[in-house]
Amino acid sequence: MTAAASAIRKRRKFDQVLEGARVVFLRDGYEGANVDDIAREARVSKATLYSYFPDKRRLFVEVATRECRRQADEAEEVVDLSAPPDVVLPEAARRIIAFSLSEFGRNVFRISVAESVRFPELGQEFYLNGPALLRERLANYLAGAVSRGELRIEDIDLAADQFAELCKADIFPCVCLGVQKTFDQAAQDRVAKGAVEMFLARYGVRPVDMRQ
């Protein structure tokens, strides 16, 4: 087998491990998941799994990190980040809400919170690759909008966090507490619209501001 073919095969096995782990973690939780089940789901041997990840914690962190970054990268690819806030922010709001309601979003958050007492590094890793990553991406856009004179923001990081929290209004507490797991599109659009309107009411540049 050539070196190139070996590298491709190794990469394929690596991807199988991650996908198998994703399925098992979401189904059984972090504590309930075991390496045997993950290896079986991934269709690899335990030796192969351990060759990539020496422990379950690192595997879980990798699964959560990759999914959060994948969704963030996908959003940046489809959204024109040079567009004005009234174009970009509604799309950002819809994506934040959709992730909060997704099976993956709900379960990764729940698992990270549940295990953060015994394994604080899990919570830290999810924070860095979830909420902190969202803040970073939003802050980058907001900074550009400020430089173009489209927004007025003194504390950009705080504003990014505020926007993300506005997108969770009504929906996120219900999801976390199991009160309601699904929201129709009209309900999601209501929250997204309210988040954008409130954010722009606070940070938007009004006509009177443009004359100053």
PDB file of C-alpha atoms in Angstrom, residues 4-201:
ATOM      1  CA  ALA A   4      -0.998   8.185   0.015  1.00  0.00           C
ATOM      2  CA  ALA A   5      -3.401   5.244   0.118  1.00  0.00           C
ATOM      3  CA  SER A   6      -2.460   4.536   3.730  1.00  0.00           C
ATOM      4  CA  ALA A   7      -3.117   8.173   4.682  1.00  0.00           C
ATOM      5  CA  ILE A   8      -6.539   8.091   2.996  1.00  0.00           C
ATOM      6  CA  ARG A   9      -7.473   4.883   4.788  1.00  0.00           C
ATOM      7  CA  LYS A  10      -6.309   6.289   8.117  1.00  0.00           C
ATOM      8  CA  ARG A  11      -8.350   9.436   7.563  1.00  0.00           C
ATOM      9  CA  ARG A  12     -11.426   7.393   6.672  1.00  0.00           C
ATOM     10  CA  LYS A  13     -11.115   5.409   9.896  1.00  0.00           C
ATOM     11  CA  PHE A  14     -10.664   8.610  11.879  1.00  0.00           C
ATOM     12  CA  ASP A  15     -13.877  10.051  10.412  1.00  0.00           C
ATOM     13  CA  GLN A  16     -15.690   6.782  11.162  1.00  0.00           C
ATOM     14  CA  VAL A  17     -14.617   6.993  14.804  1.00  0.00           C
ATOM     15  CA  LEU A  18     -15.903  10.549  15.135  1.00  0.00           C
ATOM     16  CA  GLU A  19     -19.247   9.776  13.514  1.00  0.00           C
ATOM     17  CA  GLY A  20     -19.710   6.644  15.611  1.00  0.00           C
ATOM     18  CA  ALA A  21     -18.888   8.604  18.754  1.00  0.00           C
ATOM     19  CA  ARG A  22     -21.325  11.343  17.795  1.00  0.00           C
ATOM     20  CA  VAL A  23     -24.173   8.847  17.474  1.00  0.00           C
ATOM     21  CA  VAL A  24     -23.405   7.095  20.765  1.00  0.00           C
ATOM     22  CA  PHE A  25     -22.806  10.242  22.825  1.00  0.00           C
ATOM     23  CA  LEU A  26     -26.072  11.767  21.699  1.00  0.00           C
ATOM     24  CA  ARG A  27     -27.961   8.539  22.334  1.00  0.00           C
ATOM     25  CA  ASP A  28     -26.447   7.467  25.649  1.00  0.00           C
ATOM     26  CA  GLY A  29     -24.878  10.612  27.114  1.00  0.00           C
ATOM     27  CA  TYR A  30     -21.268  10.962  28.140  1.00  0.00           C
ATOM     28  CA  GLU A  31     -21.437   8.720  31.191  1.00  0.00           C
ATOM     29  CA  GLY A  32     -23.569   6.062  29.506  1.00  0.00           C
ATOM     30  CA  ALA A  33     -21.414   5.848  26.392  1.00  0.00           C
ATOM     31  CA  ASN A  34     -18.736   3.174  26.364  1.00  0.00           C
ATOM     32  CA  VAL A  35     -15.843   2.489  24.057  1.00  0.00           C
ATOM     33  CA  ASP A  36     -17.217  -0.870  22.943  1.00  0.00           C
ATOM     34  CA  ASP A  37     -20.416   0.715  21.676  1.00  0.00           C
ATOM     35  CA  ILE A  38     -18.533   3.523  19.957  1.00  0.00           C
ATOM     36  CA  ALA A  39     -16.175   1.101  18.212  1.00  0.00           C
ATOM     37  CA  ARG A  40     -19.137  -1.043  17.125  1.00  0.00           C
ATOM     38  CA  GLU A  41     -21.047   1.972  15.791  1.00  0.00           C
ATOM     39  CA  ALA A  42     -17.935   3.231  13.988  1.00  0.00           C
ATOM     40  CA  ARG A  43     -17.185  -0.231  12.586  1.00  0.00           C
ATOM     41  CA  VAL A  44     -13.589  -0.151  13.845  1.00  0.00           C
ATOM     42  CA  SER A  45     -11.648  -2.113  16.436  1.00  0.00           C
ATOM     43  CA  LYS A  46     -11.055  -0.757  19.922  1.00  0.00           C
ATOM     44  CA  ALA A  47      -7.349  -0.712  19.122  1.00  0.00           C
ATOM     45  CA  THR A  48      -8.025   1.578  16.159  1.00  0.00           C
ATOM     46  CA  LEU A  49     -10.177   3.850  18.287  1.00  0.00           C
ATOM     47  CA  TYR A  50      -7.528   4.106  21.007  1.00  0.00           C
ATOM     48  CA  SER A  51      -4.866   4.829  18.407  1.00  0.00           C
ATOM     49  CA  TYR A  52      -6.676   8.117  17.723  1.00  0.00           C
ATOM     50  CA  PHE A  53      -8.105   8.935  21.144  1.00  0.00           C
ATOM     51  CA  PRO A  54      -6.532   7.605  24.361  1.00  0.00           C
ATOM     52  CA  ASP A  55      -9.649   8.337  26.426  1.00  0.00           C
ATOM     53  CA  LYS A  56     -13.368   9.017  26.087  1.00  0.00           C
ATOM     54  CA  ARG A  57     -13.079  12.604  27.291  1.00  0.00           C
ATOM     55  CA  ARG A  58     -10.832  13.625  24.428  1.00  0.00           C
ATOM     56  CA  LEU A  59     -13.115  11.910  21.948  1.00  0.00           C
ATOM     57  CA  PHE A  60     -16.162  13.758  23.277  1.00  0.00           C
ATOM     58  CA  VAL A  61     -14.361  17.104  23.162  1.00  0.00           C
ATOM     59  CA  GLU A  62     -13.315  16.459  19.561  1.00  0.00           C
ATOM     60  CA  VAL A  63     -16.869  15.590  18.509  1.00  0.00           C
ATOM     61  CA  ALA A  64     -18.343  18.702  20.132  1.00  0.00           C
ATOM     62  CA  THR A  65     -15.573  20.974  18.865  1.00  0.00           C
ATOM     63  CA  ARG A  66     -15.839  19.812  15.276  1.00  0.00           C
ATOM     64  CA  GLU A  67     -19.599  20.192  15.136  1.00  0.00           C
ATOM     65  CA  CYS A  68     -19.583  23.687  16.619  1.00  0.00           C
ATOM     66  CA  ARG A  69     -16.833  24.843  14.279  1.00  0.00           C
ATOM     67  CA  ARG A  70     -18.466  23.188  11.280  1.00  0.00           C
ATOM     68  CA  GLN A  71     -21.674  25.101  11.869  1.00  0.00           C
ATOM     69  CA  ALA A  72     -19.818  28.379  12.446  1.00  0.00           C
ATOM     70  CA  ASP A  73     -17.774  27.932   9.263  1.00  0.00           C
ATOM     71  CA  GLU A  74     -20.861  27.026   7.257  1.00  0.00           C
ATOM     72  CA  ALA A  75     -22.615  30.189   8.418  1.00  0.00           C
ATOM     73  CA  GLU A  76     -19.687  32.350   7.327  1.00  0.00           C
ATOM     74  CA  GLU A  77     -19.626  30.682   3.920  1.00  0.00           C
ATOM     75  CA  VAL A  78     -23.254  31.425   3.106  1.00  0.00           C
ATOM     76  CA  VAL A  79     -23.550  34.874   4.688  1.00  0.00           C
ATOM     77  CA  ASP A  80     -22.042  37.967   3.060  1.00  0.00           C
ATOM     78  CA  LEU A  81     -20.191  39.479   6.004  1.00  0.00           C
ATOM     79  CA  SER A  82     -19.912  42.822   4.200  1.00  0.00           C
ATOM     80  CA  ALA A  83     -23.713  43.137   4.137  1.00  0.00           C
ATOM     81  CA  PRO A  84     -25.450  45.531   6.569  1.00  0.00           C
ATOM     82  CA  PRO A  85     -26.683  44.378  10.004  1.00  0.00           C
ATOM     83  CA  ASP A  86     -30.340  44.238   8.985  1.00  0.00           C
ATOM     84  CA  VAL A  87     -29.332  41.564   6.465  1.00  0.00           C
ATOM     85  CA  VAL A  88     -26.694  39.611   8.402  1.00  0.00           C
ATOM     86  CA  LEU A  89     -28.189  39.599  11.896  1.00  0.00           C
ATOM     87  CA  PRO A  90     -31.535  37.989  10.981  1.00  0.00           C
ATOM     88  CA  GLU A  91     -29.675  35.103   9.339  1.00  0.00           C
ATOM     89  CA  ALA A  92     -27.333  34.814  12.324  1.00  0.00           C
ATOM     90  CA  ALA A  93     -30.335  34.768  14.666  1.00  0.00           C
ATOM     91  CA  ARG A  94     -32.053  32.024  12.696  1.00  0.00           C
ATOM     92  CA  ARG A  95     -28.921  29.868  12.778  1.00  0.00           C
ATOM     93  CA  ILE A  96     -28.363  30.365  16.517  1.00  0.00           C
ATOM     94  CA  ILE A  97     -31.968  29.401  17.213  1.00  0.00           C
ATOM     95  CA  ALA A  98     -31.817  26.396  14.894  1.00  0.00           C
ATOM     96  CA  PHE A  99     -28.671  25.114  16.617  1.00  0.00           C
ATOM     97  CA  SER A 100     -30.243  25.541  20.061  1.00  0.00           C
ATOM     98  CA  LEU A 101     -33.210  23.461  18.917  1.00  0.00           C
ATOM     99  CA  SER A 102     -31.219  20.821  17.061  1.00  0.00           C
ATOM    100  CA  GLU A 103     -30.735  17.388  18.600  1.00  0.00           C
ATOM    101  CA  PHE A 104     -26.987  17.911  18.615  1.00  0.00           C
ATOM    102  CA  GLY A 105     -27.175  21.374  20.167  1.00  0.00           C
ATOM    103  CA  ARG A 106     -29.540  20.253  22.919  1.00  0.00           C
ATOM    104  CA  ASN A 107     -27.603  17.129  23.796  1.00  0.00           C
ATOM    105  CA  VAL A 108     -24.090  18.536  23.706  1.00  0.00           C
ATOM    106  CA  PHE A 109     -25.134  21.388  25.995  1.00  0.00           C
ATOM    107  CA  ARG A 110     -26.873  18.977  28.360  1.00  0.00           C
ATOM    108  CA  ILE A 111     -23.945  16.554  28.434  1.00  0.00           C
ATOM    109  CA  SER A 112     -21.383  19.314  28.973  1.00  0.00           C
ATOM    110  CA  VAL A 113     -23.341  20.810  31.872  1.00  0.00           C
ATOM    111  CA  ALA A 114     -24.058  17.421  33.438  1.00  0.00           C
ATOM    112  CA  GLU A 115     -20.422  16.334  33.345  1.00  0.00           C
ATOM    113  CA  SER A 116     -18.797  19.695  34.132  1.00  0.00           C
ATOM    114  CA  VAL A 117     -18.756  19.033  37.900  1.00  0.00           C
ATOM    115  CA  ARG A 118     -16.829  15.762  37.615  1.00  0.00           C
ATOM    116  CA  PHE A 119     -14.878  16.788  34.518  1.00  0.00           C
ATOM    117  CA  PRO A 120     -14.616  20.594  34.481  1.00  0.00           C
ATOM    118  CA  GLU A 121     -12.389  20.476  31.406  1.00  0.00           C
ATOM    119  CA  LEU A 122     -15.372  19.227  29.395  1.00  0.00           C
ATOM    120  CA  GLY A 123     -17.366  22.330  30.225  1.00  0.00           C
ATOM    121  CA  GLN A 124     -14.371  24.525  29.531  1.00  0.00           C
ATOM    122  CA  GLU A 125     -13.751  22.949  26.134  1.00  0.00           C
ATOM    123  CA  PHE A 126     -17.403  23.243  25.121  1.00  0.00           C
ATOM    124  CA  TYR A 127     -17.454  26.871  26.234  1.00  0.00           C
ATOM    125  CA  LEU A 128     -14.360  27.682  24.179  1.00  0.00           C
ATOM    126  CA  ASN A 129     -15.704  25.970  21.073  1.00  0.00           C
ATOM    127  CA  GLY A 130     -19.353  26.889  21.563  1.00  0.00           C
ATOM    128  CA  PRO A 131     -20.354  30.182  23.242  1.00  0.00           C
ATOM    129  CA  ALA A 132     -16.861  31.700  23.047  1.00  0.00           C
ATOM    130  CA  LEU A 133     -16.505  30.778  19.377  1.00  0.00           C
ATOM    131  CA  LEU A 134     -19.916  32.288  18.635  1.00  0.00           C
ATOM    132  CA  ARG A 135     -18.887  35.468  20.437  1.00  0.00           C
ATOM    133  CA  GLU A 136     -15.658  35.630  18.424  1.00  0.00           C
ATOM    134  CA  ARG A 137     -17.406  35.229  15.072  1.00  0.00           C
ATOM    135  CA  LEU A 138     -20.163  37.718  15.958  1.00  0.00           C
ATOM    136  CA  ALA A 139     -17.660  40.199  17.355  1.00  0.00           C
ATOM    137  CA  ASN A 140     -15.636  40.094  14.144  1.00  0.00           C
ATOM    138  CA  TYR A 141     -18.710  40.967  12.123  1.00  0.00           C
ATOM    139  CA  LEU A 142     -19.864  43.662  14.554  1.00  0.00           C
ATOM    140  CA  ALA A 143     -16.427  45.277  14.520  1.00  0.00           C
ATOM    141  CA  GLY A 144     -16.602  45.504  10.737  1.00  0.00           C
ATOM    142  CA  ALA A 145     -20.085  47.000  10.899  1.00  0.00           C
ATOM    143  CA  VAL A 146     -18.862  49.586  13.416  1.00  0.00           C
ATOM    144  CA  SER A 147     -15.931  50.512  11.177  1.00  0.00           C
ATOM    145  CA  ARG A 148     -18.369  51.011   8.272  1.00  0.00           C
ATOM    146  CA  GLY A 149     -20.519  53.300  10.416  1.00  0.00           C
ATOM    147  CA  GLU A 150     -23.454  50.886  10.456  1.00  0.00           C
ATOM    148  CA  LEU A 151     -23.435  50.297  14.222  1.00  0.00           C
ATOM    149  CA  ARG A 152     -22.338  52.167  17.326  1.00  0.00           C
ATOM    150  CA  ILE A 153     -20.859  49.784  19.910  1.00  0.00           C
ATOM    151  CA  GLU A 154     -18.349  50.512  22.652  1.00  0.00           C
ATOM    152  CA  ASP A 155     -18.028  47.002  24.088  1.00  0.00           C
ATOM    153  CA  ILE A 156     -18.171  44.667  21.097  1.00  0.00           C
ATOM    154  CA  ASP A 157     -17.673  41.430  23.033  1.00  0.00           C
ATOM    155  CA  LEU A 158     -20.540  42.316  25.374  1.00  0.00           C
ATOM    156  CA  ALA A 159     -22.758  43.217  22.431  1.00  0.00           C
ATOM    157  CA  ALA A 160     -21.981  39.880  20.753  1.00  0.00           C
ATOM    158  CA  ASP A 161     -22.945  38.009  23.926  1.00  0.00           C
ATOM    159  CA  GLN A 162     -26.106  40.080  24.260  1.00  0.00           C
ATOM    160  CA  PHE A 163     -27.209  39.245  20.733  1.00  0.00           C
ATOM    161  CA  ALA A 164     -26.660  35.527  21.300  1.00  0.00           C
ATOM    162  CA  GLU A 165     -28.689  35.664  24.516  1.00  0.00           C
ATOM    163  CA  LEU A 166     -31.521  37.562  22.834  1.00  0.00           C
ATOM    164  CA  CYS A 167     -31.771  34.701  20.353  1.00  0.00           C
ATOM    165  CA  LYS A 168     -32.417  32.278  23.233  1.00  0.00           C
ATOM    166  CA  ALA A 169     -35.361  34.190  24.699  1.00  0.00           C
ATOM    167  CA  ASP A 170     -38.375  31.998  25.463  1.00  0.00           C
ATOM    168  CA  ILE A 171     -36.941  29.053  23.500  1.00  0.00           C
ATOM    169  CA  PHE A 172     -33.757  28.061  25.331  1.00  0.00           C
ATOM    170  CA  PRO A 173     -35.177  27.756  28.895  1.00  0.00           C
ATOM    171  CA  CYS A 174     -38.008  25.580  27.607  1.00  0.00           C
ATOM    172  CA  VAL A 175     -35.596  23.324  25.732  1.00  0.00           C
ATOM    173  CA  CYS A 176     -33.150  22.994  28.642  1.00  0.00           C
ATOM    174  CA  LEU A 177     -35.885  22.183  31.161  1.00  0.00           C
ATOM    175  CA  GLY A 178     -37.773  19.822  28.884  1.00  0.00           C
ATOM    176  CA  VAL A 179     -40.883  21.998  28.853  1.00  0.00           C
ATOM    177  CA  GLN A 180     -40.979  22.067  25.070  1.00  0.00           C
ATOM    178  CA  LYS A 181     -38.567  20.511  22.577  1.00  0.00           C
ATOM    179  CA  THR A 182     -39.932  21.745  19.259  1.00  0.00           C
ATOM    180  CA  PHE A 183     -40.941  25.185  18.035  1.00  0.00           C
ATOM    181  CA  ASP A 184     -42.519  25.810  14.651  1.00  0.00           C
ATOM    182  CA  GLN A 185     -41.000  28.209  12.165  1.00  0.00           C
ATOM    183  CA  ALA A 186     -43.350  31.008  13.164  1.00  0.00           C
ATOM    184  CA  ALA A 187     -42.184  30.771  16.785  1.00  0.00           C
ATOM    185  CA  GLN A 188     -38.540  30.749  15.726  1.00  0.00           C
ATOM    186  CA  ASP A 189     -39.051  33.725  13.409  1.00  0.00           C
ATOM    187  CA  ARG A 190     -40.760  35.625  16.236  1.00  0.00           C
ATOM    188  CA  VAL A 191     -37.732  35.251  18.495  1.00  0.00           C
ATOM    189  CA  ALA A 192     -35.259  36.046  15.700  1.00  0.00           C
ATOM    190  CA  LYS A 193     -37.178  39.173  14.684  1.00  0.00           C
ATOM    191  CA  GLY A 194     -37.412  40.372  18.269  1.00  0.00           C
ATOM    192  CA  ALA A 195     -33.708  39.791  18.872  1.00  0.00           C
ATOM    193  CA  VAL A 196     -32.655  41.765  15.806  1.00  0.00           C
ATOM    194  CA  GLU A 197     -35.076  44.617  16.468  1.00  0.00           C
ATOM    195  CA  MET A 198     -33.992  45.020  20.080  1.00  0.00           C
ATOM    196  CA  PHE A 199     -30.301  44.794  19.194  1.00  0.00           C
ATOM    197  CA  LEU A 200     -30.577  47.405  16.450  1.00  0.00           C
ATOM    198  CA  ALA A 201     -32.679  49.645  18.680  1.00  0.00           C
TER     199      ALA A 201
END
